[in-house]
mmCIF file of C-alpha atoms and ligand atoms in Angstrom:
data_model
loop_
_atom_site.group_PDB
_atom_site.id
_atom_site.type_symbol
_atom_site.label_atom_id
_atom_site.label_comp_id
_atom_site.label_asym_id
_atom_site.label_seq_id
_atom_site.Cartn_x
_atom_site.Cartn_y
_atom_site.Cartn_z
ATOM 1 C CA MET A 1260 92.228 93.808 81.232
ATOM 2 C CA THR A 1261 93.024 95.217 84.694
ATOM 3 C CA VAL A 1262 91.701 97.660 87.274
ATOM 4 C CA LEU A 1263 93.858 100.084 89.248
ATOM 5 C CA VAL A 1264 92.421 100.424 92.752
ATOM 6 C CA ILE A 1265 93.335 103.523 94.748
ATOM 7 C CA ASN A 1266 92.644 104.084 98.426
ATOM 8 C CA SER A 1267 93.824 107.581 99.164
ATOM 9 C CA GLY A 1268 94.145 108.636 102.815
ATOM 10 C CA SER A 1269 95.153 111.962 104.320
ATOM 11 C CA SER A 1270 98.890 111.156 104.229
ATOM 12 C CA SER A 1271 98.943 107.841 102.368
ATOM 13 C CA ILE A 1272 97.917 106.166 99.114
ATOM 14 C CA LYS A 1273 97.367 102.415 98.903
ATOM 15 C CA TYR A 1274 97.151 100.986 95.415
ATOM 16 C CA GLN A 1275 96.685 97.655 93.698
ATOM 17 C CA LEU A 1276 96.658 96.600 90.092
ATOM 18 C CA VAL A 1277 94.040 93.864 90.012
ATOM 19 C CA GLU A 1278 92.914 91.318 87.452
ATOM 20 C CA PRO A 1279 89.224 91.381 88.412
ATOM 21 C CA VAL A 1280 88.138 88.022 87.000
ATOM 22 C CA SER A 1281 90.853 85.805 88.479
ATOM 23 C CA GLY A 1282 91.195 88.098 91.503
ATOM 24 C CA GLU A 1283 94.972 88.223 91.113
ATOM 25 C CA ALA A 1284 96.711 91.252 92.654
ATOM 26 C CA ILE A 1285 99.344 91.882 89.979
ATOM 27 C CA ALA A 1286 101.110 94.716 91.810
ATOM 28 C CA VAL A 1287 100.564 96.163 95.278
ATOM 29 C CA GLY A 1288 101.935 99.297 96.858
ATOM 30 C CA LEU A 1289 101.748 101.893 99.574
ATOM 31 C CA VAL A 1290 102.858 105.516 99.701
ATOM 32 C CA GLU A 1291 103.154 106.740 103.292
ATOM 33 C CA ARG A 1292 103.884 109.978 105.149
ATOM 34 C CA ILE A 1293 102.932 112.259 102.273
ATOM 35 C CA GLY A 1294 103.854 115.854 103.135
ATOM 36 C CA GLU A 1295 105.560 114.801 106.393
ATOM 37 C CA GLY A 1296 109.288 115.203 105.787
ATOM 38 C CA THR A 1297 110.509 111.689 105.056
ATOM 39 C CA GLY A 1298 108.056 109.590 103.053
ATOM 40 C CA TYR A 1299 108.101 105.877 102.219
ATOM 41 C CA ILE A 1300 106.962 103.925 99.193
ATOM 42 C CA THR A 1301 106.807 100.149 98.875
ATOM 43 C CA HIS A 1302 105.949 98.576 95.538
ATOM 44 C CA THR A 1303 105.646 94.814 95.094
ATOM 45 C CA TYR A 1304 105.523 93.098 91.717
ATOM 46 C CA ASP A 1305 106.315 89.533 90.783
ATOM 47 C CA GLY A 1306 107.560 88.687 94.280
ATOM 48 C CA ASN A 1307 110.021 91.618 94.375
ATOM 49 C CA THR A 1308 109.502 94.528 96.724
ATOM 50 C CA THR A 1309 111.091 97.910 96.058
ATOM 51 C CA GLU A 1310 111.341 100.381 98.934
ATOM 52 C CA ILE A 1311 111.950 104.091 98.553
ATOM 53 C CA THR A 1312 112.582 106.631 101.300
ATOM 54 C CA ALA A 1313 112.285 110.231 100.140
ATOM 55 C CA PRO A 1314 110.278 113.369 100.848
ATOM 56 C CA ILE A 1315 106.885 113.155 99.129
ATOM 57 C CA ILE A 1316 105.502 116.639 98.746
ATOM 58 C CA ASP A 1317 101.856 115.874 98.048
ATOM 59 C CA HIS A 1318 99.497 113.283 96.550
ATOM 60 C CA GLY A 1319 100.453 114.333 92.993
ATOM 61 C CA ASP A 1320 104.128 113.774 93.789
ATOM 62 C CA GLY A 1321 103.286 110.416 95.402
ATOM 63 C CA LEU A 1322 101.292 109.114 92.450
ATOM 64 C CA SER A 1323 103.808 110.279 89.858
ATOM 65 C CA ARG A 1324 106.543 108.385 91.784
ATOM 66 C CA VAL A 1325 104.274 105.347 91.725
ATOM 67 C CA LEU A 1326 103.982 105.680 87.946
ATOM 68 C CA ASP A 1327 107.788 105.789 87.704
ATOM 69 C CA LEU A 1328 107.984 102.643 89.844
ATOM 70 C CA PHE A 1329 105.525 100.829 87.597
ATOM 71 C CA ASN A 1330 107.620 101.764 84.582
ATOM 72 C CA GLU A 1331 110.980 100.905 86.175
ATOM 73 C CA LYS A 1332 110.081 97.821 88.226
ATOM 74 C CA GLY A 1333 107.024 96.636 86.358
ATOM 75 C CA PRO A 1334 104.480 95.930 85.268
ATOM 76 C CA ARG A 1335 104.604 98.637 82.608
ATOM 77 C CA LEU A 1336 101.257 100.422 82.815
ATOM 78 C CA ALA A 1337 101.208 101.035 79.054
ATOM 79 C CA ASP A 1338 100.985 97.239 78.667
ATOM 80 C CA ALA A 1339 98.695 96.641 81.642
ATOM 81 C CA ASP A 1340 95.456 97.337 79.763
ATOM 82 C CA ILE A 1341 93.859 99.368 82.589
ATOM 83 C CA GLU A 1342 90.125 99.585 81.845
ATOM 84 C CA VAL A 1343 89.056 101.598 84.862
ATOM 85 C CA VAL A 1344 90.402 103.140 88.060
ATOM 86 C CA GLY A 1345 88.408 102.272 91.196
ATOM 87 C CA HIS A 1346 88.571 104.666 94.149
ATOM 88 C CA ARG A 1347 87.589 103.785 97.704
ATOM 89 C CA VAL A 1348 85.381 106.507 99.176
ATOM 90 C CA VAL A 1349 84.363 106.159 102.825
ATOM 91 C CA GLN A 1350 81.399 108.537 103.009
ATOM 92 C CA GLY A 1351 78.722 108.500 100.303
ATOM 93 C CA GLY A 1352 75.955 109.835 102.562
ATOM 94 C CA LYS A 1353 72.456 109.005 101.395
ATOM 95 C CA HIS A 1354 73.370 109.578 97.754
ATOM 96 C CA PHE A 1355 74.940 106.331 96.645
ATOM 97 C CA ALA A 1356 73.504 102.844 96.968
ATOM 98 C CA GLY A 1357 76.206 101.474 94.666
ATOM 99 C CA PRO A 1358 79.348 102.498 92.799
ATOM 100 C CA ALA A 1359 79.302 105.647 90.643
ATOM 101 C CA ILE A 1360 81.310 106.861 87.668
ATOM 102 C CA ILE A 1361 83.103 110.001 88.820
ATOM 103 C CA THR A 1362 81.586 112.866 86.869
ATOM 104 C CA PRO A 1363 81.949 116.509 87.951
ATOM 105 C CA GLU A 1364 78.557 116.145 89.710
ATOM 106 C CA VAL A 1365 79.621 113.008 91.604
ATOM 107 C CA ARG A 1366 82.891 114.655 92.571
ATOM 108 C CA GLN A 1367 80.944 117.635 93.895
ATOM 109 C CA ILE A 1368 78.731 115.385 96.041
ATOM 110 C CA ILE A 1369 81.830 113.674 97.514
ATOM 111 C CA GLU A 1370 83.148 117.151 98.319
ATOM 112 C CA ASP A 1371 79.822 118.256 99.818
ATOM 113 C CA LEU A 1372 79.955 115.193 102.067
ATOM 114 C CA CYS A 1373 83.295 116.199 103.626
ATOM 115 C CA PRO A 1374 81.628 117.406 106.860
ATOM 116 C CA LEU A 1375 80.259 113.858 107.336
ATOM 117 C CA GLY A 1376 83.595 112.236 106.498
ATOM 118 C CA PRO A 1377 86.144 114.843 107.569
ATOM 119 C CA LEU A 1378 89.002 112.380 108.037
ATOM 120 C CA HIS A 1379 88.472 110.566 104.740
ATOM 121 C CA ASN A 1380 86.612 112.369 101.946
ATOM 122 C CA PRO A 1381 89.055 115.303 101.546
ATOM 123 C CA ALA A 1382 91.888 112.759 101.233
ATOM 124 C CA HIS A 1383 89.964 110.679 98.695
ATOM 125 C CA LEU A 1384 89.397 113.798 96.593
ATOM 126 C CA LYS A 1385 93.119 114.478 96.433
ATOM 127 C CA GLY A 1386 93.717 110.980 95.073
ATOM 128 C CA ILE A 1387 90.809 111.228 92.656
ATOM 129 C CA ASP A 1388 91.912 114.597 91.248
ATOM 130 C CA VAL A 1389 95.490 113.491 90.686
ATOM 131 C CA ALA A 1390 94.577 110.075 89.269
ATOM 132 C CA MET A 1391 92.030 111.560 86.866
ATOM 133 C CA LYS A 1392 94.767 113.693 85.347
ATOM 134 C CA LEU A 1393 97.136 110.730 85.057
ATOM 135 C CA PHE A 1394 94.818 107.979 83.785
ATOM 136 C CA ASP A 1395 92.569 108.705 80.844
ATOM 137 C CA VAL A 1396 90.039 105.932 81.574
ATOM 138 C CA PRO A 1397 86.739 105.959 83.495
ATOM 139 C CA HIS A 1398 87.128 106.492 87.235
ATOM 140 C CA VAL A 1399 84.620 104.874 89.591
ATOM 141 C CA ALA A 1400 83.952 105.682 93.250
ATOM 142 C CA VAL A 1401 83.069 102.699 95.440
ATOM 143 C CA PHE A 1402 81.480 103.832 98.693
ATOM 144 C CA ASP A 1403 81.955 102.177 102.107
ATOM 145 C CA THR A 1404 78.464 103.340 103.007
ATOM 146 C CA ALA A 1405 76.661 101.960 99.916
ATOM 147 C CA PHE A 1406 75.881 98.504 101.306
ATOM 148 C CA PHE A 1407 74.117 100.124 104.265
ATOM 149 C CA GLN A 1408 71.953 102.493 102.215
ATOM 150 C CA GLN A 1409 69.102 100.024 102.488
ATOM 151 C CA LEU A 1410 69.197 99.723 106.255
ATOM 152 C CA PRO A 1411 65.611 99.770 107.489
ATOM 153 C CA ASP A 1412 64.645 103.095 109.062
ATOM 154 C CA GLU A 1413 64.452 101.602 112.531
ATOM 155 C CA ALA A 1414 68.140 100.742 112.279
ATOM 156 C CA ALA A 1415 69.271 103.901 110.475
ATOM 157 C CA VAL A 1416 67.484 106.552 112.512
ATOM 158 C CA TYR A 1417 68.810 108.027 115.761
ATOM 159 C CA ALA A 1418 66.158 108.914 118.325
ATOM 160 C CA ILE A 1419 66.995 112.623 118.425
ATOM 161 C CA ASP A 1420 64.916 115.661 117.405
ATOM 162 C CA LYS A 1421 64.084 114.856 113.798
ATOM 163 C CA LYS A 1422 64.329 118.481 112.638
ATOM 164 C CA VAL A 1423 67.891 118.711 113.924
ATOM 165 C CA ALA A 1424 68.732 115.332 112.401
ATOM 166 C CA GLN A 1425 67.343 116.400 109.024
ATOM 167 C CA ARG A 1426 69.130 119.730 109.010
ATOM 168 C CA HIS A 1427 72.489 118.079 109.659
ATOM 169 C CA ALA A 1428 71.940 114.805 107.732
ATOM 170 C CA ILE A 1429 72.342 112.788 110.948
ATOM 171 C CA ARG A 1430 71.621 109.079 110.514
ATOM 172 C CA ARG A 1431 73.496 105.801 110.647
ATOM 173 C CA TYR A 1432 75.475 105.409 107.420
ATOM 174 C CA GLY A 1433 77.672 102.509 108.504
ATOM 175 C CA ALA A 1434 81.165 101.824 107.158
ATOM 176 C CA HIS A 1435 83.310 98.866 105.996
ATOM 177 C CA GLY A 1436 80.344 98.167 103.691
ATOM 178 C CA THR A 1437 82.534 96.970 100.819
ATOM 179 C CA SER A 1438 83.973 94.292 103.102
ATOM 180 C CA HIS A 1439 80.620 93.267 104.619
ATOM 181 C CA HIS A 1440 79.106 92.998 101.129
ATOM 182 C CA PHE A 1441 82.059 91.021 99.745
ATOM 183 C CA VAL A 1442 82.184 88.612 102.686
ATOM 184 C CA SER A 1443 78.428 88.025 102.984
ATOM 185 C CA THR A 1444 78.222 87.386 99.231
ATOM 186 C CA GLN A 1445 81.048 84.857 99.487
ATOM 187 C CA VAL A 1446 79.266 83.108 102.352
ATOM 188 C CA SER A 1447 76.103 82.800 100.237
ATOM 189 C CA GLU A 1448 78.179 81.306 97.428
ATOM 190 C CA ILE A 1449 80.006 78.883 99.733
ATOM 191 C CA LEU A 1450 76.765 77.678 101.318
ATOM 192 C CA GLY A 1451 74.854 77.796 98.016
ATOM 193 C CA LYS A 1452 71.958 79.774 99.502
ATOM 194 C CA ASN A 1453 70.703 83.318 98.951
ATOM 195 C CA ASN A 1454 68.190 83.606 101.762
ATOM 196 C CA LEU A 1455 70.586 83.325 104.676
ATOM 197 C CA LYS A 1456 70.475 85.196 107.965
ATOM 198 C CA GLN A 1457 74.077 86.207 108.513
ATOM 199 C CA ILE A 1458 76.277 88.055 110.955
ATOM 200 C CA VAL A 1459 79.612 89.290 109.611
ATOM 201 C CA LEU A 1460 82.288 90.355 112.105
ATOM 202 C CA HIS A 1461 84.920 92.562 110.455
ATOM 203 C CA LEU A 1462 87.544 92.664 113.196
ATOM 204 C CA GLY A 1463 90.585 94.642 112.101
ATOM 205 C CA ASN A 1464 92.155 97.737 113.563
ATOM 206 C CA GLY A 1465 88.732 99.235 112.855
ATOM 207 C CA ALA A 1466 85.976 96.785 113.731
ATOM 208 C CA SER A 1467 82.330 96.448 112.805
ATOM 209 C CA ALA A 1468 79.531 93.906 112.792
ATOM 210 C CA SER A 1469 76.651 93.600 110.352
ATOM 211 C CA ALA A 1470 73.414 91.647 110.167
ATOM 212 C CA VAL A 1471 72.474 90.589 106.637
ATOM 213 C CA VAL A 1472 69.214 88.939 105.581
ATOM 214 C CA ALA A 1473 68.981 87.490 102.074
ATOM 215 C CA GLY A 1474 71.821 89.736 100.896
ATOM 216 C CA ARG A 1475 70.426 92.942 102.401
ATOM 217 C CA ALA A 1476 72.096 94.645 105.379
ATOM 218 C CA VAL A 1477 69.541 95.140 108.167
ATOM 219 C CA GLU A 1478 71.889 96.328 110.935
ATOM 220 C CA THR A 1479 75.441 97.465 111.360
ATOM 221 C CA SER A 1480 77.472 98.637 114.312
ATOM 222 C CA MET A 1481 79.066 101.757 112.816
ATOM 223 C CA GLY A 1482 76.914 104.858 112.686
ATOM 224 C CA LEU A 1483 77.153 108.424 111.429
ATOM 225 C CA THR A 1484 80.901 107.803 111.513
ATOM 226 C CA PRO A 1485 83.096 104.745 112.075
ATOM 227 C CA LEU A 1486 83.348 105.599 115.781
ATOM 228 C CA GLU A 1487 80.195 103.803 116.920
ATOM 229 C CA GLY A 1488 79.918 100.142 117.810
ATOM 230 C CA LEU A 1489 82.548 97.563 118.724
ATOM 231 C CA VAL A 1490 85.722 98.182 120.714
ATOM 232 C CA MET A 1491 88.469 98.883 118.145
ATOM 233 C CA GLY A 1492 92.237 99.353 118.050
ATOM 234 C CA SER A 1493 92.123 103.001 119.087
ATOM 235 C CA ARG A 1494 88.400 103.898 118.888
ATOM 236 C CA SER A 1495 86.058 103.537 121.826
ATOM 237 C CA GLY A 1496 83.006 102.259 119.967
ATOM 238 C CA ASP A 1497 79.763 102.765 121.920
ATOM 239 C CA ILE A 1498 79.867 105.081 124.892
ATOM 240 C CA ASP A 1499 77.261 107.088 126.746
ATOM 241 C CA PRO A 1500 77.275 110.424 124.842
ATOM 242 C CA ALA A 1501 76.972 112.182 128.208
ATOM 243 C CA ILE A 1502 80.636 111.289 128.812
ATOM 244 C CA ILE A 1503 81.421 113.961 126.217
ATOM 245 C CA PHE A 1504 79.403 116.645 128.037
ATOM 246 C CA HIS A 1505 80.943 115.564 131.315
ATOM 247 C CA LEU A 1506 84.521 115.748 130.011
ATOM 248 C CA ALA A 1507 83.848 119.088 128.328
ATOM 249 C CA ARG A 1508 82.354 120.579 131.492
ATOM 250 C CA GLN A 1509 84.375 118.901 134.227
ATOM 251 C CA GLY A 1510 87.582 118.107 132.348
ATOM 252 C CA ASN A 1511 87.705 121.334 130.300
ATOM 253 C CA MET A 1512 88.383 119.268 127.185
ATOM 254 C CA SER A 1513 87.864 120.893 123.787
ATOM 255 C CA ILE A 1514 85.934 119.284 120.926
ATOM 256 C CA ASP A 1515 89.217 118.467 119.180
ATOM 257 C CA GLU A 1516 90.654 116.871 122.306
ATOM 258 C CA LEU A 1517 87.516 114.773 122.728
ATOM 259 C CA ASP A 1518 87.668 113.754 119.065
ATOM 260 C CA THR A 1519 91.277 112.633 119.537
ATOM 261 C CA LEU A 1520 90.454 110.863 122.811
ATOM 262 C CA LEU A 1521 87.651 108.776 121.334
ATOM 263 C CA ASN A 1522 89.135 108.124 117.884
ATOM 264 C CA LYS A 1523 92.821 107.743 118.673
ATOM 265 C CA GLN A 1524 93.390 107.143 122.393
ATOM 266 C CA SER A 1525 90.605 104.736 123.258
ATOM 267 C CA GLY A 1526 89.657 101.133 122.484
ATOM 268 C CA LEU A 1527 92.478 98.617 123.071
ATOM 269 C CA ARG A 1528 94.999 101.449 123.150
ATOM 270 C CA GLY A 1529 93.065 103.298 125.832
ATOM 271 C CA LEU A 1530 92.759 100.232 128.066
ATOM 272 C CA ALA A 1531 96.019 98.398 127.359
ATOM 273 C CA GLY A 1532 98.310 101.081 125.899
ATOM 274 C CA GLU A 1533 98.584 99.167 122.570
ATOM 275 C CA ASN A 1534 96.199 99.162 119.623
ATOM 276 C CA ASP A 1535 97.613 96.058 117.963
ATOM 277 C CA MET A 1536 95.779 92.901 119.062
ATOM 278 C CA ARG A 1537 98.940 90.771 118.910
ATOM 279 C CA ALA A 1538 100.702 93.135 121.314
ATOM 280 C CA VAL A 1539 97.693 93.189 123.649
ATOM 281 C CA ARG A 1540 97.585 89.364 123.689
ATOM 282 C CA GLU A 1541 101.298 89.215 124.431
ATOM 283 C CA MET A 1542 100.900 91.636 127.349
ATOM 284 C CA ALA A 1543 97.912 89.694 128.674
ATOM 285 C CA VAL A 1544 99.896 86.431 128.626
ATOM 286 C CA HIS A 1545 102.535 88.146 130.765
ATOM 287 C CA GLY A 1546 99.926 89.117 133.334
ATOM 288 C CA ASP A 1547 99.254 92.742 132.372
ATOM 289 C CA ASP A 1548 95.964 93.687 134.069
ATOM 290 C CA GLY A 1549 95.111 96.443 131.572
ATOM 291 C CA ALA A 1550 95.563 94.097 128.613
ATOM 292 C CA GLN A 1551 93.492 91.359 130.243
ATOM 293 C CA LEU A 1552 90.676 93.792 130.977
ATOM 294 C CA ALA A 1553 90.885 95.172 127.417
ATOM 295 C CA LEU A 1554 90.372 91.663 126.014
ATOM 296 C CA HIS A 1555 87.381 91.071 128.303
ATOM 297 C CA VAL A 1556 85.749 94.372 127.315
ATOM 298 C CA TYR A 1557 86.426 93.692 123.607
ATOM 299 C CA LYS A 1558 84.838 90.246 123.807
ATOM 300 C CA HIS A 1559 81.920 91.350 125.964
ATOM 301 C CA ARG A 1560 80.916 94.016 123.416
ATOM 302 C CA LEU A 1561 81.305 91.577 120.532
ATOM 303 C CA ILE A 1562 79.130 88.922 122.141
ATOM 304 C CA SER A 1563 76.473 91.537 122.989
ATOM 305 C CA TYR A 1564 76.283 92.517 119.317
ATOM 306 C CA ILE A 1565 76.032 88.906 118.146
ATOM 307 C CA GLY A 1566 73.161 88.263 120.560
ATOM 308 C CA SER A 1567 71.411 91.450 119.544
ATOM 309 C CA TYR A 1568 71.629 90.771 115.794
ATOM 310 C CA TRP A 1569 70.627 87.125 116.194
ATOM 311 C CA THR A 1570 67.492 88.256 118.026
ATOM 312 C CA LEU A 1571 66.716 91.084 115.597
ATOM 313 C CA MET A 1572 66.883 88.693 112.636
ATOM 314 C CA GLY A 1573 64.857 86.040 114.448
ATOM 315 C CA GLY A 1574 67.528 83.442 113.745
ATOM 316 C CA LEU A 1575 71.025 82.926 112.449
ATOM 317 C CA ASP A 1576 72.389 80.672 109.702
ATOM 318 C CA ALA A 1577 75.978 81.864 109.337
ATOM 319 C CA LEU A 1578 78.459 83.709 111.555
ATOM 320 C CA THR A 1579 81.622 84.844 109.776
ATOM 321 C CA PHE A 1580 84.921 86.231 111.023
ATOM 322 C CA THR A 1581 87.012 88.465 108.773
ATOM 323 C CA ALA A 1582 89.856 91.078 108.746
ATOM 324 C CA GLY A 1583 93.161 90.988 110.662
ATOM 325 C CA VAL A 1584 91.899 89.853 114.076
ATOM 326 C CA GLY A 1585 88.906 87.884 112.766
ATOM 327 C CA GLU A 1586 91.000 85.913 110.281
ATOM 328 C CA ASN A 1587 94.018 85.276 112.510
ATOM 329 C CA ASP A 1588 93.057 85.198 116.171
ATOM 330 C CA ALA A 1589 91.970 81.597 116.800
ATOM 331 C CA GLN A 1590 91.757 82.166 120.544
ATOM 332 C CA LEU A 1591 89.252 84.988 120.169
ATOM 333 C CA ARG A 1592 87.082 82.905 117.816
ATOM 334 C CA SER A 1593 87.198 79.976 120.191
ATOM 335 C CA GLU A 1594 86.255 82.089 123.214
ATOM 336 C CA VAL A 1595 83.420 83.833 121.391
ATOM 337 C CA ILE A 1596 81.960 80.556 120.148
ATOM 338 C CA LYS A 1597 82.191 78.994 123.629
ATOM 339 C CA ARG A 1598 79.872 81.743 124.839
ATOM 340 C CA LEU A 1599 77.431 80.766 122.104
ATOM 341 C CA SER A 1600 77.499 77.057 123.009
ATOM 342 C CA PRO A 1601 74.257 77.245 125.045
ATOM 343 C CA PHE A 1602 72.621 78.042 121.691
ATOM 344 C CA GLY A 1603 74.092 75.001 119.959
ATOM 345 C CA VAL A 1604 76.986 76.721 118.175
ATOM 346 C CA LYS A 1605 80.064 74.483 117.978
ATOM 347 C CA ILE A 1606 83.369 74.740 116.163
ATOM 348 C CA ASP A 1607 85.966 72.120 115.351
ATOM 349 C CA GLU A 1608 89.031 73.404 117.256
ATOM 350 C CA ASP A 1609 91.433 71.716 114.818
ATOM 351 C CA LYS A 1610 89.849 73.554 111.900
ATOM 352 C CA ASN A 1611 89.813 76.761 113.932
ATOM 353 C CA ALA A 1612 93.564 76.479 114.546
ATOM 354 C CA VAL A 1613 94.485 76.133 110.849
ATOM 355 C CA ARG A 1614 95.956 79.276 109.272
ATOM 356 C CA SER A 1615 94.960 79.814 105.684
ATOM 357 C CA LYS A 1616 94.136 82.518 103.153
ATOM 358 C CA GLU A 1617 91.182 80.473 101.898
ATOM 359 C CA PRO A 1618 87.565 80.926 102.980
ATOM 360 C CA ARG A 1619 86.588 77.994 105.181
ATOM 361 C CA ILE A 1620 83.924 76.545 107.473
ATOM 362 C CA ILE A 1621 85.105 75.885 111.036
ATOM 363 C CA SER A 1622 81.843 74.764 112.661
ATOM 364 C CA THR A 1623 80.997 71.108 113.295
ATOM 365 C CA GLU A 1624 78.347 69.260 111.258
ATOM 366 C CA ASP A 1625 75.896 69.413 114.165
ATOM 367 C CA SER A 1626 76.398 73.120 114.975
ATOM 368 C CA SER A 1627 73.172 75.164 115.004
ATOM 369 C CA VAL A 1628 74.959 77.910 113.046
ATOM 370 C CA THR A 1629 77.599 77.607 110.334
ATOM 371 C CA VAL A 1630 80.734 79.443 111.477
ATOM 372 C CA LEU A 1631 83.173 80.587 108.803
ATOM 373 C CA ILE A 1632 86.412 82.472 108.291
ATOM 374 C CA VAL A 1633 86.349 84.443 105.041
ATOM 375 C CA PRO A 1634 89.377 86.627 104.283
ATOM 376 C CA THR A 1635 88.188 90.015 103.178
ATOM 377 C CA ASN A 1636 89.560 91.616 100.036
ATOM 378 C CA GLU A 1637 88.287 95.167 99.704
ATOM 379 C CA GLU A 1638 90.574 95.944 96.744
ATOM 380 C CA LEU A 1639 89.206 93.032 94.739
ATOM 381 C CA ALA A 1640 85.650 94.022 95.683
ATOM 382 C CA ILE A 1641 86.322 97.597 94.509
ATOM 383 C CA ALA A 1642 87.900 96.316 91.280
ATOM 384 C CA ARG A 1643 84.940 94.066 90.531
ATOM 385 C CA GLN A 1644 82.339 96.722 91.322
ATOM 386 C CA ALA A 1645 84.166 99.294 89.188
ATOM 387 C CA MET A 1646 84.493 96.840 86.319
ATOM 388 C CA SER A 1647 80.882 95.716 86.415
ATOM 389 C CA LEU A 1648 79.681 99.321 86.464
ATOM 390 C CA ILE A 1649 81.522 100.307 83.314
ATOM 391 C CA SER A 1650 80.712 97.118 81.464
HETATM 392 P P1 AMP B 1825 93.451 94.945 109.675
HETATM 393 O O1 AMP B 1825 92.993 96.326 110.075
HETATM 394 O O2 AMP B 1825 92.365 94.109 109.063
HETATM 395 O O3 AMP B 1825 94.721 94.945 108.889
HETATM 396 O O4 AMP B 1825 93.812 94.179 111.050
HETATM 397 C C1 AMP B 1825 94.824 94.629 111.893
HETATM 398 C C2 AMP B 1825 94.683 93.921 113.232
HETATM 399 O O5 AMP B 1825 94.795 92.494 113.045
HETATM 400 C C3 AMP B 1825 95.763 94.308 114.229
HETATM 401 O O6 AMP B 1825 95.164 94.569 115.498
HETATM 402 C C4 AMP B 1825 96.613 93.054 114.326
HETATM 403 O O7 AMP B 1825 97.181 92.901 115.582
HETATM 404 C C5 AMP B 1825 95.564 91.984 114.111
HETATM 405 N N1 AMP B 1825 96.196 90.704 113.822
HETATM 406 C C6 AMP B 1825 96.937 90.354 112.755
HETATM 407 N N2 AMP B 1825 97.403 89.076 112.918
HETATM 408 C C7 AMP B 1825 96.954 88.638 114.115
HETATM 409 C C8 AMP B 1825 97.085 87.435 114.870
HETATM 410 N N3 AMP B 1825 97.798 86.406 114.404
HETATM 411 N N4 AMP B 1825 96.461 87.350 116.074
HETATM 412 C C9 AMP B 1825 95.759 88.384 116.540
HETATM 413 N N5 AMP B 1825 95.578 89.544 115.889
HETATM 414 C C10 AMP B 1825 96.176 89.676 114.697
#
C-alpha cells in the first residue's frame, strides 16, 4: 500500500512514492525545466539515481517519462499498490480546512483561486489534470493554507477597508502549513503533551514562523501570499507597503517589476547577492559587508517574531527549528538562543552541533523552553493526510 505524492510547479514536478505507515520514501524524483529547451529528470530508487537530460515539452510529457522511469528502473508501479495520489496545493483560500478528494467541484475551486496563488495554483492544476488521466485511483489535494484556516480573526484580518478586503478575498491565509502542522504534531508526540504553546520556525529558502496553541495555529508570518514575514532566500518578507508606491512613482517601476523585486531579488539575495544561506555564510566569513548585514537583518527579524509570538501566546513551551537552514545551521540556532538567554532559554552546544536526520531536543534540562530540531517531511505529511482521508 503506497501513496504517490506530486508537487507540481510551473516548470517542475517533484514526486515521491511513499509508504505512509513506515514513512519510507520508496522512490524520489524531480522533473525540471519543463518547456524550457533542455529539461532534466532525476529518479532515485533503491540507492540508484538515474539522470536524464532531454527536452520536456509539457507536464504530460514529464509525467509520462516518469512512468517510463518507474517501469525501467523500478519500482514497477503496477506492483506498487498505489492507493491514492496526493497533490500539494499552495492556495486553498478560505475553502479548505483539511485535505479534499479532487472532484470536478474541488478542481474548479482550485482554479478559481488562481488569482490568489498565481505562481502556484495554475501549475498544480497541470499536474493534477495529467496525473488524473494516468492514475485511476482517488486523487487528494493537500493545501498549504489548511492549517491556518482556524487562525483567529485578529491574526487573519488586515486592517484595510473591509468592503475592499471582502470583494477581493484579502486576508492572511499563511503558507507552509503542511510543514508547520507536521512539525508541531511531532513536537507534541515527542514531549507527550497536547496542550503546548509552540513556535515553529520553518527556515528554508522560503521561511515562515507559526505560533501553535494546543495543536491550533494562532499566528503565522506569511499572509495573503508567501511574501510576508521573515527574511527569505530571495523574498523580502515584511516591508512598509509604501515602498511600493514610492518605487512606482519615483522609480517608474511597473507592477511586474515590483513583483520580481520583492519575490526574486530581495531577502538574502537582495542584501548579499546570494540566496543560499551556505553561500552567504561563506561570504560573511571572508569579510563581505553585504553578507554580514544580511545575516544580522535575517536574525533580527527572526528574533522579533519569536518575541512577538511568545507574548501573544502568554508563554512558550517549545521552540522548534526545521527546514534547510533550521535543521542544518547550528550557528544560527546558537545565536538566536543566546538572544533568548535573558528569558531562561538554554541549549546544550554539543547537542546543537550534532548533525542528524532524527528529531531531537537540544535544550538543557533547566531551560525555560524546550528547544528542538525536527526535520520536516512535507511529502510524508501529504501522503498520510491523503491516506487518512480516503480510509
Ligand atoms: P529548503 O528550502 O528547506 O530546502 O532549504 C534550503 C536552504 O537551506 C538553503 O538556503 C541552504 O543554503 C540552506 N542550508 C542547507 N544546508 C545548510 C547548512 N549546513 N548551513 C546553512 N544553511 C543550509
